[in-house]
PDB file of C-alpha atoms in Angstrom:
ATOM      1  CA  MET A   1      -6.227 -30.520  22.930  1.00  0.00           C
ATOM      2  CA  ALA A   2      -2.804 -30.371  21.185  1.00  0.00           C
ATOM      3  CA  LYS A   3      -1.609 -33.210  19.203  1.00  0.00           C
ATOM      4  CA  GLU A   4       1.152 -35.195  20.733  1.00  0.00           C
ATOM      5  CA  THR A   5       4.234 -35.095  18.534  1.00  0.00           C
ATOM      6  CA  PRO A   6       6.514 -38.298  18.300  1.00  0.00           C
ATOM      7  CA  PRO A   7       9.972 -37.975  19.846  1.00  0.00           C
ATOM      8  CA  GLU A   8      12.768 -36.842  17.656  1.00  0.00           C
ATOM      9  CA  ASN A   9      14.631 -40.273  17.808  1.00  0.00           C
ATOM     10  CA  SER A  10      11.617 -42.464  17.518  1.00  0.00           C
ATOM     11  CA  GLU A  11      11.610 -45.281  14.876  1.00  0.00           C
ATOM     12  CA  GLU A  12       9.656 -44.707  11.709  1.00  0.00           C
ATOM     13  CA  GLU A  13       7.599 -47.427  10.252  1.00  0.00           C
ATOM     14  CA  GLU A  14       6.677 -47.978   6.564  1.00  0.00           C
ATOM     15  CA  GLU A  15       4.792 -50.741   4.837  1.00  0.00           C
ATOM     16  CA  PHE A  16       6.013 -52.815   1.779  1.00  0.00           C
ATOM     17  CA  ASP A  17       4.298 -55.509  -0.287  1.00  0.00           C
ATOM     18  CA  ALA A  18       5.211 -58.897   1.219  1.00  0.00           C
ATOM     19  CA  ARG A  19       3.065 -61.076  -1.229  1.00  0.00           C
ATOM     20  CA  PRO A  20       4.859 -63.512  -3.600  1.00  0.00           C
ATOM     21  CA  CYS A  21       5.435 -62.295  -7.114  1.00  0.00           C
ATOM     22  CA  VAL A  22       2.900 -64.824  -8.385  1.00  0.00           C
ATOM     23  CA  LEU A  23       0.177 -63.311  -6.381  1.00  0.00           C
ATOM     24  CA  ARG A  24       1.094 -59.640  -6.936  1.00  0.00           C
ATOM     25  CA  TYR A  25       0.665 -60.199 -10.652  1.00  0.00           C
ATOM     26  CA  SER A  26      -1.916 -62.979 -10.692  1.00  0.00           C
ATOM     27  CA  THR A  27      -4.692 -60.741 -12.106  1.00  0.00           C
ATOM     28  CA  LEU A  28      -2.603 -59.571 -15.106  1.00  0.00           C
ATOM     29  CA  VAL A  29      -1.470 -62.998 -15.941  1.00  0.00           C
ATOM     30  CA  ALA A  30      -4.895 -64.455 -15.697  1.00  0.00           C
ATOM     31  CA  ARG A  31      -6.297 -61.708 -18.011  1.00  0.00           C
ATOM     32  CA  LEU A  32      -3.606 -62.205 -20.511  1.00  0.00           C
ATOM     33  CA  TRP A  33      -3.986 -66.034 -20.578  1.00  0.00           C
ATOM     34  CA  GLY A  34      -7.745 -65.542 -20.733  1.00  0.00           C
ATOM     35  CA  LEU A  35      -7.314 -63.439 -24.154  1.00  0.00           C
ATOM     36  CA  THR A  36      -4.884 -66.300 -25.346  1.00  0.00           C
ATOM     37  CA  CYS A  37      -7.465 -69.015 -24.217  1.00  0.00           C
ATOM     38  CA  ILE A  38     -10.114 -67.301 -26.406  1.00  0.00           C
ATOM     39  CA  ILE A  39      -7.823 -67.520 -29.513  1.00  0.00           C
ATOM     40  CA  ILE A  40      -7.004 -71.096 -28.897  1.00  0.00           C
ATOM     41  CA  VAL A  41     -10.596 -72.189 -28.285  1.00  0.00           C
ATOM     42  CA  TRP A  42     -11.997 -70.281 -31.275  1.00  0.00           C
ATOM     43  CA  ALA A  43      -9.265 -71.784 -33.473  1.00  0.00           C
ATOM     44  CA  CYS A  44      -9.956 -75.299 -32.349  1.00  0.00           C
ATOM     45  CA  MET A  45     -13.653 -74.843 -33.022  1.00  0.00           C
ATOM     46  CA  VAL A  46     -13.020 -73.535 -36.497  1.00  0.00           C
ATOM     47  CA  LYS A  47     -10.734 -76.492 -37.413  1.00  0.00           C
ATOM     48  CA  VAL A  48     -13.171 -78.978 -36.013  1.00  0.00           C
ATOM     49  CA  PHE A  49     -16.023 -77.517 -38.183  1.00  0.00           C
ATOM     50  CA  GLN A  50     -13.676 -77.628 -41.295  1.00  0.00           C
ATOM     51  CA  LYS A  51     -12.987 -81.334 -40.642  1.00  0.00           C
ATOM     52  CA  GLU A  52     -15.480 -84.204 -41.024  1.00  0.00           C
ATOM     53  CA  THR A  53     -16.010 -85.956 -37.677  1.00  0.00           C
ATOM     54  CA  PRO A  54     -18.442 -88.638 -36.607  1.00  0.00           C
ATOM     55  CA  TYR A  55     -18.917 -86.635 -33.267  1.00  0.00           C
ATOM     56  CA  ILE A  56     -21.072 -83.777 -34.445  1.00  0.00           C
ATOM     57  CA  TYR A  57     -21.783 -82.633 -30.895  1.00  0.00           C
ATOM     58  CA  VAL A  58     -18.242 -81.808 -30.320  1.00  0.00           C
ATOM     59  CA  GLN A  59     -18.315 -79.125 -32.917  1.00  0.00           C
ATOM     60  CA  TRP A  60     -21.285 -77.470 -31.484  1.00  0.00           C
ATOM     61  CA  TYR A  61     -20.108 -77.805 -27.989  1.00  0.00           C
ATOM     62  CA  LEU A  62     -16.848 -76.209 -28.894  1.00  0.00           C
ATOM     63  CA  LEU A  63     -18.937 -73.353 -30.430  1.00  0.00           C
ATOM     64  CA  VAL A  64     -20.922 -72.790 -27.284  1.00  0.00           C
ATOM     65  CA  LEU A  65     -17.676 -73.188 -25.135  1.00  0.00           C
ATOM     66  CA  ALA A  66     -15.840 -70.472 -27.302  1.00  0.00           C
ATOM     67  CA  LEU A  67     -18.724 -68.056 -26.816  1.00  0.00           C
ATOM     68  CA  LEU A  68     -18.832 -68.590 -22.961  1.00  0.00           C
ATOM     69  CA  VAL A  69     -15.086 -68.312 -22.515  1.00  0.00           C
ATOM     70  CA  ALA A  70     -14.944 -65.140 -24.619  1.00  0.00           C
ATOM     71  CA  PHE A  71     -17.828 -63.601 -22.665  1.00  0.00           C
ATOM     72  CA  PHE A  72     -16.476 -64.373 -19.128  1.00  0.00           C
ATOM     73  CA  GLU A  73     -12.892 -63.444 -20.006  1.00  0.00           C
ATOM     74  CA  MET A  74     -14.064 -60.037 -21.324  1.00  0.00           C
ATOM     75  CA  THR A  75     -16.371 -59.211 -18.259  1.00  0.00           C
ATOM     76  CA  TRP A  76     -13.688 -57.072 -16.711  1.00  0.00           C
ATOM     77  CA  LEU A  77     -13.480 -54.894 -19.888  1.00  0.00           C
ATOM     78  CA  ILE A  78     -17.131 -54.602 -20.322  1.00  0.00           C
ATOM     79  CA  ASN A  79     -17.507 -53.620 -16.650  1.00  0.00           C
ATOM     80  CA  LYS A  80     -15.626 -50.423 -17.366  1.00  0.00           C
ATOM     81  CA  LEU A  81     -18.425 -49.124 -19.499  1.00  0.00           C
ATOM     82  CA  PRO A  82     -20.520 -46.281 -18.056  1.00  0.00           C
ATOM     83  CA  CYS A  83     -23.859 -48.023 -18.629  1.00  0.00           C
ATOM     84  CA  CYS A  84     -22.751 -51.016 -16.368  1.00  0.00           C
ATOM     85  CA  ARG A  85     -22.671 -48.794 -13.411  1.00  0.00           C
ATOM     86  CA  ARG A  86     -26.154 -47.435 -13.223  1.00  0.00           C
ATOM     87  CA  GLU A  87     -28.959 -48.761 -11.323  1.00  0.00           C
ATOM     88  CA  GLY A  88     -31.598 -50.884 -13.028  1.00  0.00           C
ATOM     89  CA  CYS A  89     -32.805 -54.499 -13.781  1.00  0.00           C
ATOM     90  CA  CYS A  90     -30.060 -55.051 -16.314  1.00  0.00           C
ATOM     91  CA  CYS A  91     -27.325 -53.896 -13.783  1.00  0.00           C
ATOM     92  CA  THR A  92     -28.620 -56.307 -11.155  1.00  0.00           C
ATOM     93  CA  VAL A  93     -28.116 -59.136 -13.556  1.00  0.00           C
ATOM     94  CA  TRP A  94     -24.697 -57.799 -14.474  1.00  0.00           C
ATOM     95  CA  LYS A  95     -23.789 -57.840 -10.808  1.00  0.00           C
ATOM     96  CA  GLY A  96     -24.617 -61.496 -10.744  1.00  0.00           C
ATOM     97  CA  VAL A  97     -22.507 -62.050 -13.692  1.00  0.00           C
ATOM     98  CA  MET A  98     -19.552 -60.084 -12.095  1.00  0.00           C
ATOM     99  CA  TRP A  99     -19.853 -62.383  -8.976  1.00  0.00           C
ATOM    100  CA  ILE A 100     -18.517 -65.138 -11.070  1.00  0.00           C
ATOM    101  CA  GLU A 101     -14.875 -64.405 -10.417  1.00  0.00           C
ATOM    102  CA  ARG A 102     -11.715 -65.930  -9.284  1.00  0.00           C
ATOM    103  CA  TRP A 103     -12.405 -69.409  -7.644  1.00  0.00           C
ATOM    104  CA  LYS A 104     -16.029 -69.494  -8.849  1.00  0.00           C
ATOM    105  CA  LYS A 105     -14.718 -69.105 -12.419  1.00  0.00           C
ATOM    106  CA  THR A 106     -12.269 -71.897 -11.646  1.00  0.00           C
ATOM    107  CA  ILE A 107     -15.127 -74.281 -10.807  1.00  0.00           C
ATOM    108  CA  LEU A 108     -17.033 -73.149 -13.991  1.00  0.00           C
ATOM    109  CA  TYR A 109     -14.026 -73.644 -16.364  1.00  0.00           C
ATOM    110  CA  THR A 110     -13.098 -77.034 -14.912  1.00  0.00           C
ATOM    111  CA  THR A 111     -16.803 -78.201 -15.288  1.00  0.00           C
ATOM    112  CA  LEU A 112     -16.940 -76.814 -18.960  1.00  0.00           C
ATOM    113  CA  SER A 113     -13.644 -78.416 -20.017  1.00  0.00           C
ATOM    114  CA  ILE A 114     -14.656 -82.000 -18.897  1.00  0.00           C
ATOM    115  CA  PRO A 115     -16.640 -82.899 -22.051  1.00  0.00           C
ATOM    116  CA  CYS A 116     -13.671 -81.924 -24.123  1.00  0.00           C
ATOM    117  CA  PHE A 117     -11.767 -84.953 -23.016  1.00  0.00           C
ATOM    118  CA  LEU A 118     -14.566 -87.520 -23.435  1.00  0.00           C
ATOM    119  CA  ARG A 119     -13.521 -88.628 -26.953  1.00  0.00           C
ATOM    120  CA  GLY A 120      -9.945 -88.662 -26.167  1.00  0.00           C
ATOM    121  CA  SER A 121      -7.587 -88.871 -29.238  1.00  0.00           C
ATOM    122  CA  ALA A 122     -10.507 -88.972 -31.591  1.00  0.00           C
ATOM    123  CA  VAL A 123     -10.849 -85.246 -31.320  1.00  0.00           C
ATOM    124  CA  PRO A 124      -7.206 -83.901 -30.573  1.00  0.00           C
ATOM    125  CA  LEU A 125      -8.323 -80.244 -31.041  1.00  0.00           C
ATOM    126  CA  GLY A 126     -10.954 -80.671 -28.368  1.00  0.00           C
ATOM    127  CA  ILE A 127      -8.229 -81.871 -25.983  1.00  0.00           C
ATOM    128  CA  LEU A 128      -6.116 -78.753 -26.840  1.00  0.00           C
ATOM    129  CA  ALA A 129      -9.198 -76.468 -26.071  1.00  0.00           C
ATOM    130  CA  GLY A 130      -9.786 -78.297 -22.759  1.00  0.00           C
ATOM    131  CA  ILE A 131      -6.135 -77.992 -21.702  1.00  0.00           C
ATOM    132  CA  ALA A 132      -6.235 -74.198 -22.445  1.00  0.00           C
ATOM    133  CA  ILE A 133      -9.296 -73.688 -20.432  1.00  0.00           C
ATOM    134  CA  LEU A 134      -7.853 -75.713 -17.360  1.00  0.00           C
ATOM    135  CA  ILE A 135      -4.862 -73.548 -17.455  1.00  0.00           C
ATOM    136  CA  ALA A 136      -7.120 -70.442 -17.346  1.00  0.00           C
ATOM    137  CA  ALA A 137      -8.951 -72.075 -14.319  1.00  0.00           C
ATOM    138  CA  VAL A 138      -5.551 -72.564 -12.524  1.00  0.00           C
ATOM    139  CA  PHE A 139      -4.698 -68.908 -13.111  1.00  0.00           C
ATOM    140  CA  HIS A 140      -8.007 -67.669 -11.665  1.00  0.00           C
ATOM    141  CA  PHE A 141      -7.671 -69.967  -8.725  1.00  0.00           C
ATOM    142  CA  LEU A 142      -4.318 -68.482  -7.910  1.00  0.00           C
ATOM    143  CA  ASP A 143      -5.877 -64.976  -8.248  1.00  0.00           C
ATOM    144  CA  SER A 144      -8.173 -65.939  -5.440  1.00  0.00           C
ATOM    145  CA  PHE A 145      -5.473 -65.772  -2.873  1.00  0.00           C
ATOM    146  CA  LYS A 146      -4.367 -62.124  -3.937  1.00  0.00           C
ATOM    147  CA  TYR A 147      -6.059 -60.528  -1.172  1.00  0.00           C
ATOM    148  CA  SER A 148      -6.723 -63.383   1.261  1.00  0.00           C
ATOM    149  CA  LYS A 149      -5.698 -63.148   4.926  1.00  0.00           C
ATOM    150  CA  CYS A 150      -3.383 -66.156   4.750  1.00  0.00           C
ATOM    151  CA  CYS A 151      -1.188 -64.115   2.410  1.00  0.00           C
ATOM    152  CA  GLU A 152      -0.219 -60.960   4.201  1.00  0.00           C
ATOM    153  CA  LYS A 153      -0.584 -58.102   1.990  1.00  0.00           C
ATOM    154  CA  LYS A 154       1.907 -55.680   3.725  1.00  0.00           C
ATOM    155  CA  ARG A 155       4.284 -55.889   6.612  1.00  0.00           C
ATOM    156  CA  PRO A 156       5.946 -53.078   8.669  1.00  0.00           C
ATOM    157  CA  LEU A 157       9.310 -52.001   7.701  1.00  0.00           C
ATOM    158  CA  THR A 158      11.236 -50.509  10.595  1.00  0.00           C
ATOM    159  CA  LEU A 159      13.588 -47.689   9.609  1.00  0.00           C
ATOM    160  CA  LYS A 160      16.555 -46.480  11.766  1.00  0.00           C
ATOM    161  CA  PRO A 161      15.988 -43.466  13.808  1.00  0.00           C
ATOM    162  CA  GLN A 162      17.227 -40.287  12.253  1.00  0.00           C
ATOM    163  CA  THR A 163      19.784 -38.652  14.621  1.00  0.00           C
ATOM    164  CA  GLU A 164      20.434 -34.941  14.586  1.00  0.00           C
ATOM    165  CA  PRO A 165      24.074 -33.790  13.851  1.00  0.00           C
ATOM    166  CA  GLN A 166      26.018 -33.211  17.005  1.00  0.00           C
ATOM    167  CA  ALA A 167      26.795 -29.573  18.035  1.00  0.00           C
ATOM    168  CA  GLU A 168      30.297 -28.339  17.776  1.00  0.00           C
ATOM    169  CA  GLN A 169      32.529 -28.891  20.589  1.00  0.00           C
ATOM    170  CA  THR A 170      33.807 -25.980  22.544  1.00  0.00           C
ATOM    171  CA  ASP A 171      36.279 -27.808  24.941  1.00  0.00           C
ATOM    172  CA  PRO A 172      39.780 -26.890  23.749  1.00  0.00           C
ATOM    173  CA  LYS A 173      41.150 -30.466  24.605  1.00  0.00           C
ATOM    174  CA  ALA A 174      38.188 -31.999  22.653  1.00  0.00           C
ATOM    175  CA  ALA A 175      38.809 -29.676  19.837  1.00  0.00           C
ATOM    176  CA  LEU A 176      42.555 -30.744  19.630  1.00  0.00           C
ATOM    177  CA  VAL A 177      41.395 -34.372  19.703  1.00  0.00           C
ATOM    178  CA  SER A 178      38.801 -33.824  16.977  1.00  0.00           C
ATOM    179  CA  ASN A 179      41.103 -31.749  14.667  1.00  0.00           C
ATOM    180  CA  GLU A 180      40.856 -33.161  11.121  1.00  0.00           C
ATOM    181  CA  VAL A 181      44.099 -34.624   9.604  1.00  0.00           C
ATOM    182  CA  PRO A 182      45.827 -32.062   7.267  1.00  0.00           C
ATOM    183  CA  THR A 183      45.313 -32.816   3.614  1.00  0.00           C
ATOM    184  CA  TYR A 184      47.944 -32.813   0.831  1.00  0.00           C
ATOM    185  CA  ALA A 185      46.891 -29.299  -0.218  1.00  0.00           C
ATOM    186  CA  ASP A 186      47.288 -27.952   3.450  1.00  0.00           C
ATOM    187  CA  ALA A 187      50.754 -29.510   3.578  1.00  0.00           C
ATOM    188  CA  SER A 188      51.685 -27.967   0.233  1.00  0.00           C
ATOM    189  CA  ILE A 189      50.547 -24.570   1.517  1.00  0.00           C
ATOM    190  CA  GLN A 190      52.432 -24.728   4.639  1.00  0.00           C
ATOM    191  CA  THR A 191      55.703 -25.846   2.621  1.00  0.00           C
ATOM    192  CA  HIS A 192      55.166 -22.846   0.241  1.00  0.00           C
ATOM    193  CA  GLU A 193      54.926 -20.408   3.196  1.00  0.00           C
ATOM    194  CA  MET A 194      57.955 -21.857   4.850  1.00  0.00           C
ATOM    195  CA  PHE A 195      60.062 -21.460   1.639  1.00  0.00           C
ATOM    196  CA  VAL A 196      58.855 -17.924   1.220  1.00  0.00           C
ATOM    197  CA  SER A 197      59.831 -16.923   4.869  1.00  0.00           C
ATOM    198  CA  LEU A 198      63.218 -18.696   4.630  1.00  0.00           C
ATOM    199  CA  PRO A 199      65.040 -15.646   3.126  1.00  0.00           C
ATOM    200  CA  GLN A 200      63.664 -13.436   5.903  1.00  0.00           C
ATOM    201  CA  LEU A 201      64.795 -15.934   8.478  1.00  0.00           C
ATOM    202  CA  VAL A 202      68.254 -15.958   7.016  1.00  0.00           C
ATOM    203  CA  SER A 203      68.594 -12.213   7.046  1.00  0.00           C
ATOM    204  CA  ASN A 204      67.391 -12.013  10.595  1.00  0.00           C
ATOM    205  CA  MET A 205      69.976 -14.535  11.648  1.00  0.00           C
ATOM    206  CA  GLU A 206      72.723 -12.462   9.935  1.00  0.00           C
ATOM    207  CA  GLN A 207      71.563  -9.385  11.671  1.00  0.00           C
ATOM    208  CA  GLY A 208      71.662 -11.138  14.866  1.00  0.00           C
ATOM    209  CA  TYR A 209      75.214 -12.439  14.378  1.00  0.00           C
ATOM    210  CA  GLN A 210      76.345  -8.877  13.283  1.00  0.00           C
ATOM    211  CA  ARG A 211      74.998  -7.484  16.409  1.00  0.00           C
ATOM    212  CA  SER A 212      76.585 -10.053  18.638  1.00  0.00           C
ATOM    213  CA  ASP A 213      79.991  -9.369  16.966  1.00  0.00           C
ATOM    214  CA  ASP A 214      79.648  -5.597  17.465  1.00  0.00           C
ATOM    215  CA  ASN A 215      78.850  -6.194  21.028  1.00  0.00           C
ATOM    216  CA  VAL A 216      81.895  -8.380  21.673  1.00  0.00           C
ATOM    217  CA  TYR A 217      84.095  -5.814  19.913  1.00  0.00           C
ATOM    218  CA  SER A 218      82.801  -2.980  21.895  1.00  0.00           C
ATOM    219  CA  GLU A 219      83.483  -4.840  25.122  1.00  0.00           C
ATOM    220  CA  ALA A 220      87.084  -5.835  24.102  1.00  0.00           C
ATOM    221  CA  ARG A 221      88.031  -2.344  23.015  1.00  0.00           C
ATOM    222  CA  PRO A 222      89.694  -0.404  25.948  1.00  0.00           C
ATOM    223  CA  PRO A 223      88.164   2.827  26.857  1.00  0.00           C
ATOM    224  CA  GLN A 224      89.456   6.070  25.560  1.00  0.00           C
ATOM    225  CA  GLY A 225      92.422   7.615  27.373  1.00  0.00           C
ATOM    226  CA  HIS A 226      93.667   4.485  28.830  1.00  0.00           C
ATOM    227  CA  GLN A 227      97.301   3.696  28.014  1.00  0.00           C
ATOM    228  CA  TYR A 228      99.021   0.306  28.404  1.00  0.00           C
TER     229      TYR A 228
END
């Protein structure tokens, strides 16, 4: 069976991304802040180890926290390696690690940041590390709505039908109505032609006057042989 062709004047439909700007670039923002969060947590951990503090467990907890955050924030880069796409026991475990994404990572980061606030102002660098992790959790939570059904990914865009140019009119009356307005160039050309033909017009008028005078003179002259 032959395929049905759409009518010529049918409306064409395209699709455009209707998601908010925050959701369109949520993955990029979450990854960039993840790298920033790694730097902040590692810097806080090093500073806490350099200072003497009565809360020794805070130092070791920040070390474990820095390792976990660095690992989970680099999983998207490690997943691009060819060895992570093969079948095997390690790949099965890796699939379980990759399952912790978006809102699951939000829950994990929120839980891991709670101990950073237990000692309050006694360990200010711990509070700074906890805030950085909570911000990362918020970005991963927003990334969860990137492909959700509640936020339409694309919407139809209706375009105006493309009409074919009309055929030239053959009706003389319609042609007179549809004549274009003469431009300045056309008017100048017509004026030039008029001035060029003006001497010829004057000569024709003089010849006409001369002929009329000859006719009048011939009519007024008496015939030969007639005497008054």
